[in-house]
PDB file of C-alpha atoms in Angstrom:
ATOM      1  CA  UNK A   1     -98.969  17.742 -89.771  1.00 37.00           C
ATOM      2  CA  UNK A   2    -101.519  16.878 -92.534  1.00 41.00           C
ATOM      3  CA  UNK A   3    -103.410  13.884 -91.653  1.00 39.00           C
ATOM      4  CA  UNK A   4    -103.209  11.282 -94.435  1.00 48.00           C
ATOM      5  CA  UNK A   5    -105.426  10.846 -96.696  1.00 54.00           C
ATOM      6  CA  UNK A   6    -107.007   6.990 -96.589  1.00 55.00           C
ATOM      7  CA  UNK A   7    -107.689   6.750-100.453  1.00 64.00           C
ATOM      8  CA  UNK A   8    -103.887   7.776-100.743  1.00 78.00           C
ATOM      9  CA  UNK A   9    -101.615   5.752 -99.219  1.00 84.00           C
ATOM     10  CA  UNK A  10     -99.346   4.241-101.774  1.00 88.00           C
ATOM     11  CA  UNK A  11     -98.749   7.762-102.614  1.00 84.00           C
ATOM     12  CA  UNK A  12     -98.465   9.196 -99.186  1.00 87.00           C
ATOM     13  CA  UNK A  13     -95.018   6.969 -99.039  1.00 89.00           C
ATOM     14  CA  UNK A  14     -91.522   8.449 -99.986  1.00 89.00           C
ATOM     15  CA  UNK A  15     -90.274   8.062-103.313  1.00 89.00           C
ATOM     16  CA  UNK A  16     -87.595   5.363-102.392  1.00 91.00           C
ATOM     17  CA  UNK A  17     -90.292   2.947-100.592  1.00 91.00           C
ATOM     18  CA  UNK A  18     -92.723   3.140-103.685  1.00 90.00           C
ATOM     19  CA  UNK A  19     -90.046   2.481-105.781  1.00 89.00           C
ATOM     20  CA  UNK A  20     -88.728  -0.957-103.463  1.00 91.00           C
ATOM     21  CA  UNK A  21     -92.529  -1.954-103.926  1.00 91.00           C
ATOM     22  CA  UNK A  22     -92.716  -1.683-107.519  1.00 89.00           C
ATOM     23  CA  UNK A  23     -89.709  -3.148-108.067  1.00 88.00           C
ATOM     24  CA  UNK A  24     -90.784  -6.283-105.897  1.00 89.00           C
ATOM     25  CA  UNK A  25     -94.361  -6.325-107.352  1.00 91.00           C
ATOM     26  CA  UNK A  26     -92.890  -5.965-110.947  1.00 87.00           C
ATOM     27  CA  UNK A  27     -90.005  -9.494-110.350  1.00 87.00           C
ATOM     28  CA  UNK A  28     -93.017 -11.274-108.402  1.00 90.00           C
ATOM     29  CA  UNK A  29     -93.568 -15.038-109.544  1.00 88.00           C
ATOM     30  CA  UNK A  30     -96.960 -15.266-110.787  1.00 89.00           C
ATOM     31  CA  UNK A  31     -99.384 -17.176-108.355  1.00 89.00           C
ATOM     32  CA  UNK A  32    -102.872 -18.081-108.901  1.00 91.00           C
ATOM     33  CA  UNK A  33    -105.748 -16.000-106.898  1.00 93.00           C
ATOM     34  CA  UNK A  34    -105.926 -17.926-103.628  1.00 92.00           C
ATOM     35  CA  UNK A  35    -110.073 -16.836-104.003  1.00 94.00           C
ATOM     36  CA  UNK A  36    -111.209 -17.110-107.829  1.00 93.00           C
ATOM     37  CA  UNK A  37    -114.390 -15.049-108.448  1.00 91.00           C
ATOM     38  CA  UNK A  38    -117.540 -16.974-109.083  1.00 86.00           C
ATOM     39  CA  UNK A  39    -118.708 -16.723-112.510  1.00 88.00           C
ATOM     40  CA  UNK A  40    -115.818 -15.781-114.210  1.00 92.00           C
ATOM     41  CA  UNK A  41    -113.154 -17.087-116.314  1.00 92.00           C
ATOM     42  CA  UNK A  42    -110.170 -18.922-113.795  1.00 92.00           C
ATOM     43  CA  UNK A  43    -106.677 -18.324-113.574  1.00 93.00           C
ATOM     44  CA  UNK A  44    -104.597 -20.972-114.273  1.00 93.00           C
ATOM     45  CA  UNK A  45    -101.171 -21.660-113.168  1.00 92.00           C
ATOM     46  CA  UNK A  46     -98.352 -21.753-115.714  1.00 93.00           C
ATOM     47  CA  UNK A  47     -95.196 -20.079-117.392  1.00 92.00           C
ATOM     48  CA  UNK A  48     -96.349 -15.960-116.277  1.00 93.00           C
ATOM     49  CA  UNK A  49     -94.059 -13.511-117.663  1.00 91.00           C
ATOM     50  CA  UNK A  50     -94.244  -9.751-116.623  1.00 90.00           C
ATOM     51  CA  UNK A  51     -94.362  -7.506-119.458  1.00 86.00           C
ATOM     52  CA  UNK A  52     -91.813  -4.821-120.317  1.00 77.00           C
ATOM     53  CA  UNK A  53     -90.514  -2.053-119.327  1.00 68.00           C
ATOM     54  CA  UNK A  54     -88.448  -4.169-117.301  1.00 62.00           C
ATOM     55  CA  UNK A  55     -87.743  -1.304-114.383  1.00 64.00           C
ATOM     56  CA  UNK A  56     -91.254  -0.137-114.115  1.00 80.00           C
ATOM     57  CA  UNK A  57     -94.805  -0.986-114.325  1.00 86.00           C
ATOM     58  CA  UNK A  58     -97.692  -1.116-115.965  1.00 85.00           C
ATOM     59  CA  UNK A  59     -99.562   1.983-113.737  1.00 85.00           C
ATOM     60  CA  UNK A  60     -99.560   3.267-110.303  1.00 86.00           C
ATOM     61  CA  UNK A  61    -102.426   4.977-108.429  1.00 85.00           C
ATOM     62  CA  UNK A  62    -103.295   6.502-104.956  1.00 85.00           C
ATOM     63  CA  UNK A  63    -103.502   2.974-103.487  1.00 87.00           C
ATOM     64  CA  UNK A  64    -101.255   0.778-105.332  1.00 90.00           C
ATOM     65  CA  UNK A  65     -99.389  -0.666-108.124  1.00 92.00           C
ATOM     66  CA  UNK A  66    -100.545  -2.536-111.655  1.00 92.00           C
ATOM     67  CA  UNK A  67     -98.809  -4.684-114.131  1.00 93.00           C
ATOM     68  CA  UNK A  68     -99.708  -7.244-116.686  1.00 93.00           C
ATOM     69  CA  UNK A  69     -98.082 -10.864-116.771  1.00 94.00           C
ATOM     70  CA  UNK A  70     -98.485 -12.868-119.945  1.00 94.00           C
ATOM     71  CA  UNK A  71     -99.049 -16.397-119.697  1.00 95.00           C
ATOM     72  CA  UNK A  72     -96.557 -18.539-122.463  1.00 95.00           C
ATOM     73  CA  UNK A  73     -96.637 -21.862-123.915  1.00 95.00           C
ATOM     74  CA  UNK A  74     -93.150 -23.356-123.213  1.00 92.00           C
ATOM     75  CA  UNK A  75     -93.932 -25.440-126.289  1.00 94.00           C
ATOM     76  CA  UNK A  76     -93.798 -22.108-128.504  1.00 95.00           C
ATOM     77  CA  UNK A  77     -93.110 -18.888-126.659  1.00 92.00           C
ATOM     78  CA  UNK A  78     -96.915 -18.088-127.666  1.00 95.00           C
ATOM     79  CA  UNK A  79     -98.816 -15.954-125.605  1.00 94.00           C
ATOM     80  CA  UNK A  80    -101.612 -17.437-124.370  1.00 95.00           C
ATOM     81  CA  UNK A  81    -103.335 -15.512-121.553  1.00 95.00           C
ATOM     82  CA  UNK A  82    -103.192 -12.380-120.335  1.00 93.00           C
ATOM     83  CA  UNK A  83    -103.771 -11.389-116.919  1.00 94.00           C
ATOM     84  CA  UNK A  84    -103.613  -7.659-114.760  1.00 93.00           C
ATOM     85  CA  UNK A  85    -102.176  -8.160-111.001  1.00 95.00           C
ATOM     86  CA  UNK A  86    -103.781  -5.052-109.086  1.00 95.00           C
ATOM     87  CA  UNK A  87    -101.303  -4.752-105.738  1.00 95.00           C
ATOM     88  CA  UNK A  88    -103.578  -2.693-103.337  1.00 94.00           C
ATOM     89  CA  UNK A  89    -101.244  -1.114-100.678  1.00 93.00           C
ATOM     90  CA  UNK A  90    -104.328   0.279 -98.407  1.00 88.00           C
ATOM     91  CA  UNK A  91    -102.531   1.338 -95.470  1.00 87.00           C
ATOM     92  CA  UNK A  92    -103.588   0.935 -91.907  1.00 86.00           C
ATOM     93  CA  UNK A  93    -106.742   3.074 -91.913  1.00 86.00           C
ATOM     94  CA  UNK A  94    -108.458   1.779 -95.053  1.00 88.00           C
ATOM     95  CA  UNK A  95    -107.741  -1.797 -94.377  1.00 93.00           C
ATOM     96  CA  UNK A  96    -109.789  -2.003 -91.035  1.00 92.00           C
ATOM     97  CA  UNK A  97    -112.874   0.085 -92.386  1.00 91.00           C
ATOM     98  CA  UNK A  98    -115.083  -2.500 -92.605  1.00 91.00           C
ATOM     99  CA  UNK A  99    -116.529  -1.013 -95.895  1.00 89.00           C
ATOM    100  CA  UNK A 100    -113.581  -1.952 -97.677  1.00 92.00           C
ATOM    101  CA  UNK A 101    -114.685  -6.003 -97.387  1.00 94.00           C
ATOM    102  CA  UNK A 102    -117.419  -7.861 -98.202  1.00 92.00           C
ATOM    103  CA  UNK A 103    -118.035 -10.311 -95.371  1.00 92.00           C
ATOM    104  CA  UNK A 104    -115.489  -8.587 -92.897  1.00 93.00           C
ATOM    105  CA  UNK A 105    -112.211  -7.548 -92.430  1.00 93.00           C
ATOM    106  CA  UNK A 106    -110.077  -9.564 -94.952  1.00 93.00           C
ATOM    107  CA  UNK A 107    -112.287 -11.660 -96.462  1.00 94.00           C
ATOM    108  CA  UNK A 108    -114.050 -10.579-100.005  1.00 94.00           C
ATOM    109  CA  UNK A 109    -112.471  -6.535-101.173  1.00 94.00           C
ATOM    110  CA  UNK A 110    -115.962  -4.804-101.617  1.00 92.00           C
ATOM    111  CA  UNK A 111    -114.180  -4.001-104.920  1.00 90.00           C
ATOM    112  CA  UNK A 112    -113.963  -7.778-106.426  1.00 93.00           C
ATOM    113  CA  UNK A 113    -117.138  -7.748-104.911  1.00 92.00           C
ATOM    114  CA  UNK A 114    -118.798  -4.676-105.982  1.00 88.00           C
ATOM    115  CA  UNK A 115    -117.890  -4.959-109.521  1.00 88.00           C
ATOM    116  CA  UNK A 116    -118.968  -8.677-110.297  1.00 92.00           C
ATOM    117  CA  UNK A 117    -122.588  -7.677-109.066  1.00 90.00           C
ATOM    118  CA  UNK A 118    -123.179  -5.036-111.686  1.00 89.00           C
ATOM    119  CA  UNK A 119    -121.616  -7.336-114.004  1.00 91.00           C
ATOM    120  CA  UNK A 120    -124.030 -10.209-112.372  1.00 91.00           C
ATOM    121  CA  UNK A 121    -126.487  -7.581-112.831  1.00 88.00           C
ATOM    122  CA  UNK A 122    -126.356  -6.823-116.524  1.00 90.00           C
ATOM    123  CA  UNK A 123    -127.668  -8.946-119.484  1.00 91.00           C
ATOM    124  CA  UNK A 124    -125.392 -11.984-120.684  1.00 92.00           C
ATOM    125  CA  UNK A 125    -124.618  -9.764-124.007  1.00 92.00           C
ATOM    126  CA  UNK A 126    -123.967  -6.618-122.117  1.00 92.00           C
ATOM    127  CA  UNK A 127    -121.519  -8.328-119.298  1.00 91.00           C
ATOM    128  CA  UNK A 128    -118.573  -6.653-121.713  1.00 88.00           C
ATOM    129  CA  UNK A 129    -119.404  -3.394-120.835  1.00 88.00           C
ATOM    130  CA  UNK A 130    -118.094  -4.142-117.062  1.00 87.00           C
ATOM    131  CA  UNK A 131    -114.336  -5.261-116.124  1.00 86.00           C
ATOM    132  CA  UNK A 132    -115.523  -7.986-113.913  1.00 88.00           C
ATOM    133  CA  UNK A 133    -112.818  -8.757-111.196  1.00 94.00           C
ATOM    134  CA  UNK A 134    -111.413 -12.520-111.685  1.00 96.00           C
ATOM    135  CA  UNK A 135    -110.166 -13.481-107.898  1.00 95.00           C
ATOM    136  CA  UNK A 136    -107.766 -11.942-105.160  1.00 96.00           C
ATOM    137  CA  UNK A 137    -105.029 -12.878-102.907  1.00 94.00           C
ATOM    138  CA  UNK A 138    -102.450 -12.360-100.736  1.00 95.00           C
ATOM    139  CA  UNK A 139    -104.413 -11.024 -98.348  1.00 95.00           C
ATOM    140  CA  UNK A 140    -102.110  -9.733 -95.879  1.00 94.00           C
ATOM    141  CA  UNK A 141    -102.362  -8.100 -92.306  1.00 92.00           C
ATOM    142  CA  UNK A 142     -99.276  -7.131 -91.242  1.00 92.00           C
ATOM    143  CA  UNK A 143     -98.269  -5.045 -94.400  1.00 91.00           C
ATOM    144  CA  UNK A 144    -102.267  -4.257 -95.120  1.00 92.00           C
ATOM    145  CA  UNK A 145    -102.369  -5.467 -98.383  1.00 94.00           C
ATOM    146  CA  UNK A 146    -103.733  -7.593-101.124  1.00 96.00           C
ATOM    147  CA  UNK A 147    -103.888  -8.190-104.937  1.00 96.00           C
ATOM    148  CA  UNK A 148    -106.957  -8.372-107.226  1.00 96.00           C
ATOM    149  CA  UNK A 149    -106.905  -9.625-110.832  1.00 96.00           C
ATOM    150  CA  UNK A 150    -108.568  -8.653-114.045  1.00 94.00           C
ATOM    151  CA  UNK A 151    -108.347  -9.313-117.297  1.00 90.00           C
ATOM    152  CA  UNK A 152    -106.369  -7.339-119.559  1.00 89.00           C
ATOM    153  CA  UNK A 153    -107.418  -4.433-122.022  1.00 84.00           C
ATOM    154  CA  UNK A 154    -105.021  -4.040-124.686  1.00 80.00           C
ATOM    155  CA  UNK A 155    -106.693  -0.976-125.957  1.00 75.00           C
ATOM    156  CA  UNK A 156    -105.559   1.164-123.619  1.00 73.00           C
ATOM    157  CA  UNK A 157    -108.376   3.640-121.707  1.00 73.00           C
ATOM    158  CA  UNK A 158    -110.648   6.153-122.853  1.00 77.00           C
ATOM    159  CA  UNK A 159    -108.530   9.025-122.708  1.00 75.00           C
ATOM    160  CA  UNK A 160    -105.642   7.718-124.754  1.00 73.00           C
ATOM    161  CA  UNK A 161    -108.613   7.260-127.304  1.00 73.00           C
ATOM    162  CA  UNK A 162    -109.230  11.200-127.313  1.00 74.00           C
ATOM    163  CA  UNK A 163    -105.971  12.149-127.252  1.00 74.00           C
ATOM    164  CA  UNK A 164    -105.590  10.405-131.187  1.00 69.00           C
ATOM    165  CA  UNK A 165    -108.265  13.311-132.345  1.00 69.00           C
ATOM    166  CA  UNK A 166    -106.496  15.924-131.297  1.00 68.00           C
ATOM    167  CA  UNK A 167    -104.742  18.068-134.305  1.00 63.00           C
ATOM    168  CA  UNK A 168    -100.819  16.964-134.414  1.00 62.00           C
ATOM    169  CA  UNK A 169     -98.414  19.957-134.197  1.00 60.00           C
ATOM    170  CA  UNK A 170     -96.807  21.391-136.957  1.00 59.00           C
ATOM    171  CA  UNK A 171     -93.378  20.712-137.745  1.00 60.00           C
ATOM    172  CA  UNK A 172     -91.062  22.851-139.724  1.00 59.00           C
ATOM    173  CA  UNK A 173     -91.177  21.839-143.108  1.00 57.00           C
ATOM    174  CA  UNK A 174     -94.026  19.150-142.636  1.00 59.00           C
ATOM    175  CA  UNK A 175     -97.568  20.027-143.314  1.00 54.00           C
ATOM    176  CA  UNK A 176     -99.960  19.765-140.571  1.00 58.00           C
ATOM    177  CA  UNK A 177    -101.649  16.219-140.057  1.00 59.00           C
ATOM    178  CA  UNK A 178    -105.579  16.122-139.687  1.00 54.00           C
ATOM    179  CA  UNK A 179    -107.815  14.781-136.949  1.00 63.00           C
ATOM    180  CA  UNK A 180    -108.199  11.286-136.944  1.00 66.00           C
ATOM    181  CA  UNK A 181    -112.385  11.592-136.224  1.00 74.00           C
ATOM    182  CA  UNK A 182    -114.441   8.504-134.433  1.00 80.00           C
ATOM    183  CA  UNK A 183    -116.916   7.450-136.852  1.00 85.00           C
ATOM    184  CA  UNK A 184    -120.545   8.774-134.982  1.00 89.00           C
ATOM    185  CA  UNK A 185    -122.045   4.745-135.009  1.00 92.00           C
ATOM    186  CA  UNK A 186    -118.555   4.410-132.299  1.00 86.00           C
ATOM    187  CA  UNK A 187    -119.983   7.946-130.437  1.00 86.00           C
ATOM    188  CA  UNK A 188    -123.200   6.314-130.101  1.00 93.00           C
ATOM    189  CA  UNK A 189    -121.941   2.774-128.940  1.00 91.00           C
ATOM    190  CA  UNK A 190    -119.535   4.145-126.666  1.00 87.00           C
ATOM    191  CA  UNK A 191    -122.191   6.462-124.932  1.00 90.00           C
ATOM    192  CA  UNK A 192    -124.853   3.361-124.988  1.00 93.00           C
ATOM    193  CA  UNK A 193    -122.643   0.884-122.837  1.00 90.00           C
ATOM    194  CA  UNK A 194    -121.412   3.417-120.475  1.00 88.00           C
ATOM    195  CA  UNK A 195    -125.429   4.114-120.105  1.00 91.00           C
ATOM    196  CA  UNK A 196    -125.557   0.324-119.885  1.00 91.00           C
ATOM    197  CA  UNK A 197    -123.079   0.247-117.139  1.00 88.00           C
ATOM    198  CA  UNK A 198    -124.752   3.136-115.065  1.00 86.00           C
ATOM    199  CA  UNK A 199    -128.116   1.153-115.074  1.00 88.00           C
ATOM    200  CA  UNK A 200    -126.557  -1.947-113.831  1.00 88.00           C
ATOM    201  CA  UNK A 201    -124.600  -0.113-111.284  1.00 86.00           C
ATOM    202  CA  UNK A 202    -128.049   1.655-110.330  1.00 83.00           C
ATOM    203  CA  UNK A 203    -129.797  -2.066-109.941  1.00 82.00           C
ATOM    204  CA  UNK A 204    -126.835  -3.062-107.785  1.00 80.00           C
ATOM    205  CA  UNK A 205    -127.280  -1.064-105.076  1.00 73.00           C
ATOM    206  CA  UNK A 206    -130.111   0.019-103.226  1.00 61.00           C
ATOM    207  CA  UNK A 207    -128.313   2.900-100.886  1.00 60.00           C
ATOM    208  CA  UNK A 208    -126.830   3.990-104.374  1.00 55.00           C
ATOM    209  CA  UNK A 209    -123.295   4.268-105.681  1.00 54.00           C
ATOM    210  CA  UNK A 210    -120.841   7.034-106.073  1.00 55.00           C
ATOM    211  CA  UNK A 211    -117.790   6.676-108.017  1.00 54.00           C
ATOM    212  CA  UNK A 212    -114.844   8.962-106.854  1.00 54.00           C
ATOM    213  CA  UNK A 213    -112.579   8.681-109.373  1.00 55.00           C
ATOM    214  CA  UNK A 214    -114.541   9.028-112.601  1.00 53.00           C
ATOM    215  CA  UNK A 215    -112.447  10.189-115.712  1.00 50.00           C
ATOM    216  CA  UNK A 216    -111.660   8.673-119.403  1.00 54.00           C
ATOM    217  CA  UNK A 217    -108.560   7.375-117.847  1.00 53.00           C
ATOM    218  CA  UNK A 218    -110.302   4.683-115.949  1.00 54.00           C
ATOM    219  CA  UNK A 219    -112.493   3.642-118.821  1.00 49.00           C
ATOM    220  CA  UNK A 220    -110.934   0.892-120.163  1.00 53.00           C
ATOM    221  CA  UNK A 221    -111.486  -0.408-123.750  1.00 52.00           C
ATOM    222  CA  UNK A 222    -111.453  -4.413-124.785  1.00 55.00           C
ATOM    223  CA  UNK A 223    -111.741  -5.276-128.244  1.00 50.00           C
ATOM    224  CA  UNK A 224    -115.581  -4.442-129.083  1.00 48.00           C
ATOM    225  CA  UNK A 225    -116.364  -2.638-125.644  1.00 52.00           C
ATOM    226  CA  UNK A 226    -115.730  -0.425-123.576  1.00 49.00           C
ATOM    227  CA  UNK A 227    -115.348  -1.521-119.932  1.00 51.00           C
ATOM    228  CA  UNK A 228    -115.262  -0.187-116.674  1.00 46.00           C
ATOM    229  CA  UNK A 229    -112.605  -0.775-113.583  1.00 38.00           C
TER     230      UNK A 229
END
């Protein structure tokens, strides 16, 4: 038998039981993070409502589940905040390495913690070039889980931005569509804050840093940046 792989373990589970968990994350009520980051923006309690598609959600990974919950005014139906729950489903292995908290074993997730001290570590103007983690929660023993929360980036990632350049097929009858090119000033700025975001992630950390799962589909783009989970 394979041994599991630690990094994996949302995905390591049958079909069925990933499918119960999304389905429970996705109807969860909204709470506040029980630990909200210091120096960011809180999370304030109010009318949360998931977004659709109503059966599924937002992503799923190797170690868990995300979604985004809007916050509404009852007074209007108006969105008003946006939030992303990250449910990390660890498993048993990853939970106890002590690596994976800051301050021990189910206290601080090194990740909160890891990515608000590059963003700590950056200039006040260049902070939106790192997805700084808001809180977490739910930190929970017996299941080995927990949730973190970020803000939302409702330009999708970095590799939904490629795709757009790429030539559209051609249809029968229908004349083939040209590229849609970035302009080279948005080349430039792109490749300047991700160089931003390596420096700060350099000053962070004296040992050095090694990210594992480094692709255009965990760059994530705000409006006016491009930001990094």
């Amino acid at each position: 038998m394979a041994v599991p792989n630690a990094q994996r373990a949302f995905l390591d589970m049958t079909r069925a039981l990933r499918n119960t968990i999304k389905l429970r994350f996705r109807t969860w009520v909204v709470q506040t993070p029980a630990n909200q980051a210091v120096g960011q923006r809180a999370v304030t309690a109010g009318t949360w409502i998931g977004i659709p598609p109503a059966d599924g959600v937002l992503a799923t990974g190797g170690e868990g589940v995300v979604h985004v919950w809007c916050k509404v005014d009852p007074a209007t139906n108006l969105i008003i905040d946006r939030v992303v729950v990250k449910l990390v489903v660890s498993g048993w292995a990853r939970f106890d390495l002590a690596r994976t908290w800051h301050g021990g074993v189910g206290q601080e997730p090194m990740e909160c913690h890891q990515s608000n001290l590059v963003w700590a570590n950056m200039a006040p103007a260049d902070r939106k070039y790192i997805l700084s983690c808001l809180g977490w929660g739910d930190v929970d023993r017996q299941t080995r889980r927990y949730k973190l929360y970020y803000e939302y980036c409702d330009h999708g990632n970095l590799n939904k931005l490629m795709k757009i350049q790429k030539p559209k097929r051609k249809k029968v009858g229908k004349s083939k569509k040209g590229r849609k090119q970035f302009p080279e000033p948005f080349l430039w700025y792109m490749f300047e804050s991700l160089a931003k975001a390596c420096v700060a992630m350099e000053a962070a950390y004296t040992q050095g840093l090694m990210h594992g799962d480094l692709h255009p589909g965990n760059r994530k783009c705000l409006a006016g940046a491009i930001g990094m989970y």
